[in-house]
CSV table of C-alpha atoms in Angstrom, one decimal:
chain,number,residue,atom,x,y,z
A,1,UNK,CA,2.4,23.8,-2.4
A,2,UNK,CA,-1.0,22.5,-1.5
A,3,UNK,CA,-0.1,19.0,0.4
A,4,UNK,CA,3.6,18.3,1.9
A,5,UNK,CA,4.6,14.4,1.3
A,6,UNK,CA,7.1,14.3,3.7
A,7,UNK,CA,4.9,16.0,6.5
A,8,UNK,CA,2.0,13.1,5.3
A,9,UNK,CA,4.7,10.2,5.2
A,10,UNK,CA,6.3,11.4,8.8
A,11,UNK,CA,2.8,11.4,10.7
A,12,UNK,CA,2.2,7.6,9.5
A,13,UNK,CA,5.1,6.1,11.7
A,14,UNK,CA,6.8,4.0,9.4
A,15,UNK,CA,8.6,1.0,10.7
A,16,UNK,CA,12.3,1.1,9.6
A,17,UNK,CA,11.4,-2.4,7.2
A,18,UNK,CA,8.4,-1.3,5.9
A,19,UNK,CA,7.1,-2.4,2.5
A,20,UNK,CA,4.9,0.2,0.8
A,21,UNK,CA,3.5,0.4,-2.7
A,22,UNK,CA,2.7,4.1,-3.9
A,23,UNK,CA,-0.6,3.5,-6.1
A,24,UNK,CA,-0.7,5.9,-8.9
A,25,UNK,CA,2.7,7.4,-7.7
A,26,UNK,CA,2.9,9.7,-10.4
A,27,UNK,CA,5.6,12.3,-9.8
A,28,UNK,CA,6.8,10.2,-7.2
A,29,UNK,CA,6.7,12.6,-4.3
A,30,UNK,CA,5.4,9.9,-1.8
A,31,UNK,CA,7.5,7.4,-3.4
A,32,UNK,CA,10.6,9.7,-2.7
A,33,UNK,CA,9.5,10.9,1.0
A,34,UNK,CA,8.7,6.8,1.8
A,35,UNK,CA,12.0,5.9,0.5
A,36,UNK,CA,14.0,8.3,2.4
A,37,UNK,CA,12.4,6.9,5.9
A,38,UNK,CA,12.7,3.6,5.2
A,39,UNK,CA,16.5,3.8,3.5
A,40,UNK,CA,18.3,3.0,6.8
A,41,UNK,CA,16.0,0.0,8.2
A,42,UNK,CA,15.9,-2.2,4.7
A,43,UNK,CA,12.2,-1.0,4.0
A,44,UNK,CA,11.5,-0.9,0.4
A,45,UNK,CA,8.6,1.2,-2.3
A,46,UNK,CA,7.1,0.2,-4.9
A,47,UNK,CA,6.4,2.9,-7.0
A,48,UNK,CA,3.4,1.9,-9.5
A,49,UNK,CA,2.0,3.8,-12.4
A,50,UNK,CA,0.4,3.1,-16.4
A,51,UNK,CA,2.6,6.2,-17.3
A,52,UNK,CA,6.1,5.2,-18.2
A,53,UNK,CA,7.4,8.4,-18.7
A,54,UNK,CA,6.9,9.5,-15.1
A,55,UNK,CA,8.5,5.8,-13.6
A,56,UNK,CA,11.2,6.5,-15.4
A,57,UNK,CA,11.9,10.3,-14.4
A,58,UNK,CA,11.1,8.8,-10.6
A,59,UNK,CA,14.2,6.3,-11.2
A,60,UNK,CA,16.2,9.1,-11.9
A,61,UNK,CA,15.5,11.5,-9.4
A,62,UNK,CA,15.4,8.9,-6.4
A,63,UNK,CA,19.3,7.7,-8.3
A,64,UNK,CA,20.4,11.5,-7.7
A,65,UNK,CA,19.2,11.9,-4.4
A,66,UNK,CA,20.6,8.5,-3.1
A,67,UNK,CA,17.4,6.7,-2.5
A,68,UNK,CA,17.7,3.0,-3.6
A,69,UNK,CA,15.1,1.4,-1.8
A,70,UNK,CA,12.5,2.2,-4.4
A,71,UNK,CA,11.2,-0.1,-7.5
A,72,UNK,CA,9.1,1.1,-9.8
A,73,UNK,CA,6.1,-1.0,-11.9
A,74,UNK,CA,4.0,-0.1,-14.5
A,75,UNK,CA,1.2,-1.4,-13.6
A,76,UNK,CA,-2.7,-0.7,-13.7
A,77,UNK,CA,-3.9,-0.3,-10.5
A,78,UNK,CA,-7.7,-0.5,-11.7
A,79,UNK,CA,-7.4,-3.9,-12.6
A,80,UNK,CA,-7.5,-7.0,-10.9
A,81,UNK,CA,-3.9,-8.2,-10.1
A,82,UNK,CA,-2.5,-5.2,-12.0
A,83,UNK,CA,0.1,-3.9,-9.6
A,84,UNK,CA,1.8,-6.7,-10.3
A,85,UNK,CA,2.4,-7.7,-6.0
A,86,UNK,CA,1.9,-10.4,-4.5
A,87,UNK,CA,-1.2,-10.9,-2.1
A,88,UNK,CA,-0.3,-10.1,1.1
A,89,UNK,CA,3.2,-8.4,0.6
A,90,UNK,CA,2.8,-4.9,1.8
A,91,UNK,CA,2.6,-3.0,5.1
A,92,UNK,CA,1.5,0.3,3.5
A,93,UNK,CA,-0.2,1.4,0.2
A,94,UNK,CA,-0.5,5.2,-0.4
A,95,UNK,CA,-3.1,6.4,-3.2
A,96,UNK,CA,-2.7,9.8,-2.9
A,97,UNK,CA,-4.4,12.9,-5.3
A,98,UNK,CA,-5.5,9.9,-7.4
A,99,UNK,CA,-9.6,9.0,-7.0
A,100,UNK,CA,-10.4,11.8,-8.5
A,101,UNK,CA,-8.4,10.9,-11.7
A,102,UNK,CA,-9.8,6.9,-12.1
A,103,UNK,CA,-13.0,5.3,-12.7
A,104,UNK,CA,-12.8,2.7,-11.3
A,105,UNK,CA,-12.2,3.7,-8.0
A,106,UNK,CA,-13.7,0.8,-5.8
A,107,UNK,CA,-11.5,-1.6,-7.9
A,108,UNK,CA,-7.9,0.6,-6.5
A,109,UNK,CA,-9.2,-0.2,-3.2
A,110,UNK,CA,-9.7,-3.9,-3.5
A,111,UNK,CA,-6.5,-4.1,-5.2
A,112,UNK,CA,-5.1,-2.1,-2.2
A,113,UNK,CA,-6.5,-4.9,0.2
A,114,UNK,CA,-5.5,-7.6,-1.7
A,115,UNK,CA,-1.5,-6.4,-1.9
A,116,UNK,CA,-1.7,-5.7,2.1
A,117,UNK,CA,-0.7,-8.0,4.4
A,118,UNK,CA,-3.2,-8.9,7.3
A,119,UNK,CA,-3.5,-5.4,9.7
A,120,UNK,CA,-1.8,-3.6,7.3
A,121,UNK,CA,-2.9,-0.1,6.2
A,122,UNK,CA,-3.8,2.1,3.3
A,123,UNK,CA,-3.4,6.1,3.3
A,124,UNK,CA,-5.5,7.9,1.3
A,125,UNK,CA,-4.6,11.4,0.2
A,126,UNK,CA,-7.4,13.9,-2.1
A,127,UNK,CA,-8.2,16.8,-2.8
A,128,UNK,CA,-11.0,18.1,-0.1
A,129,UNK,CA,-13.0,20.2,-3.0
A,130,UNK,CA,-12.0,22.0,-6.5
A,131,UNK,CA,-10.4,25.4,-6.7
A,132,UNK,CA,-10.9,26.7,-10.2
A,133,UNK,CA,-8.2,25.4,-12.0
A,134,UNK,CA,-5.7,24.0,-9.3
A,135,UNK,CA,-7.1,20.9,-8.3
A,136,UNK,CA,-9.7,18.4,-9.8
A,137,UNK,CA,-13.0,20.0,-11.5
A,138,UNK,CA,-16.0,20.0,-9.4
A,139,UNK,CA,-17.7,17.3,-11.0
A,140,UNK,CA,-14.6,15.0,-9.8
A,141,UNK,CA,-13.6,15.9,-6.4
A,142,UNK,CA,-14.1,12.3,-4.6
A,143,UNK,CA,-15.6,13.5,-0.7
A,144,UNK,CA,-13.3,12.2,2.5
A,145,UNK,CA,-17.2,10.8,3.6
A,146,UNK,CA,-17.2,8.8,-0.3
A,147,UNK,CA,-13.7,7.5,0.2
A,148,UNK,CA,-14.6,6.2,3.7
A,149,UNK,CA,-17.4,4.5,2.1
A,150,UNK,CA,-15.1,3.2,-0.7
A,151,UNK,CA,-12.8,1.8,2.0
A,152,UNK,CA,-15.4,-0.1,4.0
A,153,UNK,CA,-17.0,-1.5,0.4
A,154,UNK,CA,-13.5,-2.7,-0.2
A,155,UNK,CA,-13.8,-4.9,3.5
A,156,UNK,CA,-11.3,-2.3,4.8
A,157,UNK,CA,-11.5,-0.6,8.6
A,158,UNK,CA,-11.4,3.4,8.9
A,159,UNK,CA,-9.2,3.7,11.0
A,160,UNK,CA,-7.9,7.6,11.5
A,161,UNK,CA,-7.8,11.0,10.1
A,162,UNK,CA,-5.0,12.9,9.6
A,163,UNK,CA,-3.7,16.2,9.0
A,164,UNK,CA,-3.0,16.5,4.5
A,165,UNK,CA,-2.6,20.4,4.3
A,166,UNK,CA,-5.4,23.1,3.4
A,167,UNK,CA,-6.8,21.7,0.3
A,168,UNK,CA,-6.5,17.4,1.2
A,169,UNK,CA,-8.1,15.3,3.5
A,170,UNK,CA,-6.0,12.1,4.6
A,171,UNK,CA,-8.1,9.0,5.8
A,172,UNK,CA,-6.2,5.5,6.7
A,173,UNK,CA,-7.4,2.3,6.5
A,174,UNK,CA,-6.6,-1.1,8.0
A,175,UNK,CA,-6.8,-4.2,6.8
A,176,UNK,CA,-8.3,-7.1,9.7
C-alpha cells in the first residue's frame, strides 16, 4: 500500500465531535479511518463523491464494520455549493489522492473553505510524483509546492506538513 489512512487520520488529532467531509472520498478509506475515531465522541463524516456506485459500496462496508457516524452525498465538489454543506459546518475536510484527477482544482479548495467553519482545517493528501502505472501519469501529478499555492489562492493558511507514506505528500490548511 502506498499511503496508510488510518496512520494519516491518527496524526491529525481529531477531536472526539469532530465534523469532517471526505472530498472525493472515493473508496472511502478516509471516510472509514475518520469514522472509526470519531464513533465514541458523536463526531460525524460526510463522505462526498459524483460516483454513486462507490457511496453506495462505502455504506455498506462502514454498516459491516459498525461505523455509523458516516453520511454519504453525491455531490460535485468542483462546483459551487456542490457538496451539498452548509457554510461553516465542518471542522475538517480531507481531499486526498484527488487533485490530480479534477480540473478544476482551485474550485475544490474554495468549496473546502466555504464548508469549514472559522479555524478549521483542510488535509490534503497526493501523490508526490508518477510511477509508471501506479499512480497519476506524469503530466497530472499536482506538486506539494502547487497545492500550497492552491490553498493560499483559496484564502487558506499553510499550516503543517505531515508524514503521507513514500509516494504522498500531506499539507494542512487552516481556515482564519
Amino acid at each position: 500500500m502506498f499511503s496508510d489512512p488510518q496512520a494519516i487520520i491518527d496524526q491529525l488529532e481529531l477531536a472526539p465531535e469532530s465534523i469532517v467531509a471526505d472530498f472525493g472520498s472515493g473508496s472511502g478509506f478516509y471516510s472509514l479511518a475518520a469514522g472509526r475515531v470519531l464513533s465514541a465522541g458523536g463526531g460525524k463524516v460526510y463522505a462526498i463523491d459524483v460516483q454513486k456506485e462507490l457511496l453506495e459500496r462505502l455504506k455498506g462496508l462502514a454498516s459491516n464494520q459498525g461505523i455509523h457516524n458516516i453520511e454519504v452525498i453525491w455531490g460535485d465538489i468542483e462546483a459551487q455549493k456542490g457538496s451539498k454543506l452548509k457554510d461553516g459546518l465542518v471542522d475538517w475536510v480531507i481531499i486526498a489522492n484527488l487533485l490530480f484527477q479534477v480540473p478544476e482544482k482551485l474550485a475544490v479548495l474554495n468549496e473546502a473553505k466555504r464548508v469549514l467553519k472559522p479555524r478549521g482545517r483542510v488535509l490534503v493528501v497526493d501523490w508526490s510524483e508518477s510511477f509508471g502505472g501506479t499512480g497519476p501519469a506524469q503530466a497530472d501529478v499536482v506538486t506539494e509546492s502547487a497545492v500550497k499555492t492552491l490553498g493560499v489562492t483559496a484564502g487558506l493558511t499553510f499550516e503543517k506538513k505531515i508524514s503521507a507514506g513514500e509516494h504522498h505528500f500531506g499539507v494542512i490548511f487552516r481556515k482564519i
